[in-house]
Amino acid sequence: KKKKKKKKKWKEKEMSAPIQLSAEVPGAKEAYEQAKELSAKGHLAQGAVCVVGRAADRKNASLNGIYCPDPRLFHGRTCYKKEEDLGTEKFLFYSASKHAWKLSNNLDDNKTGFAFAKVDGKDKAAPSDPSRKLTWRVFDGKAEGYQKDHGVLCMTARAMLHELGGHGAPTSGDREDGSEDAQLPLDDSSGEQGDGSSGDEMGSSSSEEEQ
């Protein structure tokens, strides 16, 4: 008799009270200044989001920053490209096969990326949805693997401008309309289970490591 593999149950939605954003949050001040500059020039894209909270002295702190919607869709969902002048590319996108939002140097689901946040496969909300706080797991190096970083958060750039500067109030246009997302078949056979694991939870053989 073949033994059925038991899958660890992952808590699909990790809800908590929204983190109070302040200039002391790692990366927030820099993201605010960048968003303010882009907004003043009329270059802050509608629906742009910011990722902040990764401490500067930790690996992959470069994930902090402003991400603007990319013209391309990935797995039928809006994906985002980081605004930066260093000649490197970083993307925030939803993986239907992994049921997770991922941060990666490549718009490619074959690589694990340097951070991810698991979500319910039926959840069509944007990563910046204020009604939930995603739990991000960030690559801390080969020895540590992926570790939860509860300080990392994602919110719309305009919401950040509103909270830190009192202007650029968020509008309904900054929210992703889940009804427009394509209905895609989800593959749940990748083995990305294990809520407390420090290893490569996304089931990939390679990981991206930023300095």
PDB file of C-alpha atoms in Angstrom, residues 21 31-32 35-36 38-50 66-68 128 155-175:
ATOM      1  CA  LEU A  21       4.289  53.369   9.634  1.00  0.00           C
ATOM      2  CA  ALA A  31      11.027  55.354   0.004  1.00  0.00           C
ATOM      3  CA  TYR A  32       9.053  58.418   1.092  1.00  0.00           C
ATOM      4  CA  ALA A  35       7.894  58.684  -3.874  1.00  0.00           C
ATOM      5  CA  LYS A  36       7.620  62.412  -3.137  1.00  0.00           C
ATOM      6  CA  LEU A  38       8.394  60.940  -8.391  1.00  0.00           C
ATOM      7  CA  SER A  39       5.020  62.439  -7.470  1.00  0.00           C
ATOM      8  CA  ALA A  40       6.315  65.992  -7.886  1.00  0.00           C
ATOM      9  CA  LYS A  41       7.547  65.118 -11.386  1.00  0.00           C
ATOM     10  CA  GLY A  42       4.289  63.357 -12.218  1.00  0.00           C
ATOM     11  CA  HIS A  43       6.136  60.046 -12.525  1.00  0.00           C
ATOM     12  CA  LEU A  44       4.585  58.186  -9.596  1.00  0.00           C
ATOM     13  CA  ALA A  45       2.563  55.511 -11.366  1.00  0.00           C
ATOM     14  CA  GLN A  46      -1.012  54.836 -10.336  1.00  0.00           C
ATOM     15  CA  GLY A  47      -1.032  51.732  -8.169  1.00  0.00           C
ATOM     16  CA  ALA A  48       2.654  51.975  -7.206  1.00  0.00           C
ATOM     17  CA  VAL A  49       3.511  50.198  -3.964  1.00  0.00           C
ATOM     18  CA  CYS A  50       6.362  50.437  -1.490  1.00  0.00           C
ATOM     19  CA  ILE A  66       9.133  51.763  -4.611  1.00  0.00           C
ATOM     20  CA  TYR A  67       7.668  49.263  -7.067  1.00  0.00           C
ATOM     21  CA  CYS A  68       5.579  50.461 -10.014  1.00  0.00           C
ATOM     22  CA  SER A 128      -0.558  46.247  -0.453  1.00  0.00           C
ATOM     23  CA  MET A 155       1.550  49.371   1.131  1.00  0.00           C
ATOM     24  CA  THR A 156       0.586  51.711  -1.687  1.00  0.00           C
ATOM     25  CA  ALA A 157       3.035  54.539  -2.306  1.00  0.00           C
ATOM     26  CA  ARG A 158       0.262  57.119  -2.009  1.00  0.00           C
ATOM     27  CA  ALA A 159      -0.827  55.695   1.336  1.00  0.00           C
ATOM     28  CA  MET A 160       2.765  56.065   2.520  1.00  0.00           C
ATOM     29  CA  LEU A 161       2.875  59.676   1.313  1.00  0.00           C
ATOM     30  CA  HIS A 162      -0.369  60.324   3.146  1.00  0.00           C
ATOM     31  CA  GLU A 163       0.811  58.739   6.402  1.00  0.00           C
ATOM     32  CA  LEU A 164       4.295  60.253   6.497  1.00  0.00           C
ATOM     33  CA  GLY A 165       3.652  63.555   4.762  1.00  0.00           C
ATOM     34  CA  GLY A 166      -0.060  64.208   5.063  1.00  0.00           C
ATOM     35  CA  HIS A 167      -0.543  64.557   1.314  1.00  0.00           C
ATOM     36  CA  GLY A 168      -1.163  62.339  -1.670  1.00  0.00           C
ATOM     37  CA  ALA A 169      -4.126  60.672   0.016  1.00  0.00           C
ATOM     38  CA  PRO A 170      -4.824  57.165  -1.289  1.00  0.00           C
ATOM     39  CA  THR A 171      -7.640  56.717  -3.762  1.00  0.00           C
ATOM     40  CA  SER A 172      -9.682  53.743  -4.859  1.00  0.00           C
ATOM     41  CA  GLY A 173      -7.541  53.630  -7.997  1.00  0.00           C
ATOM     42  CA  ASP A 174      -4.596  52.489  -5.898  1.00  0.00           C
ATOM     43  CA  ARG A 175      -6.324  49.228  -5.074  1.00  0.00           C
TER      44      ARG A 175
END
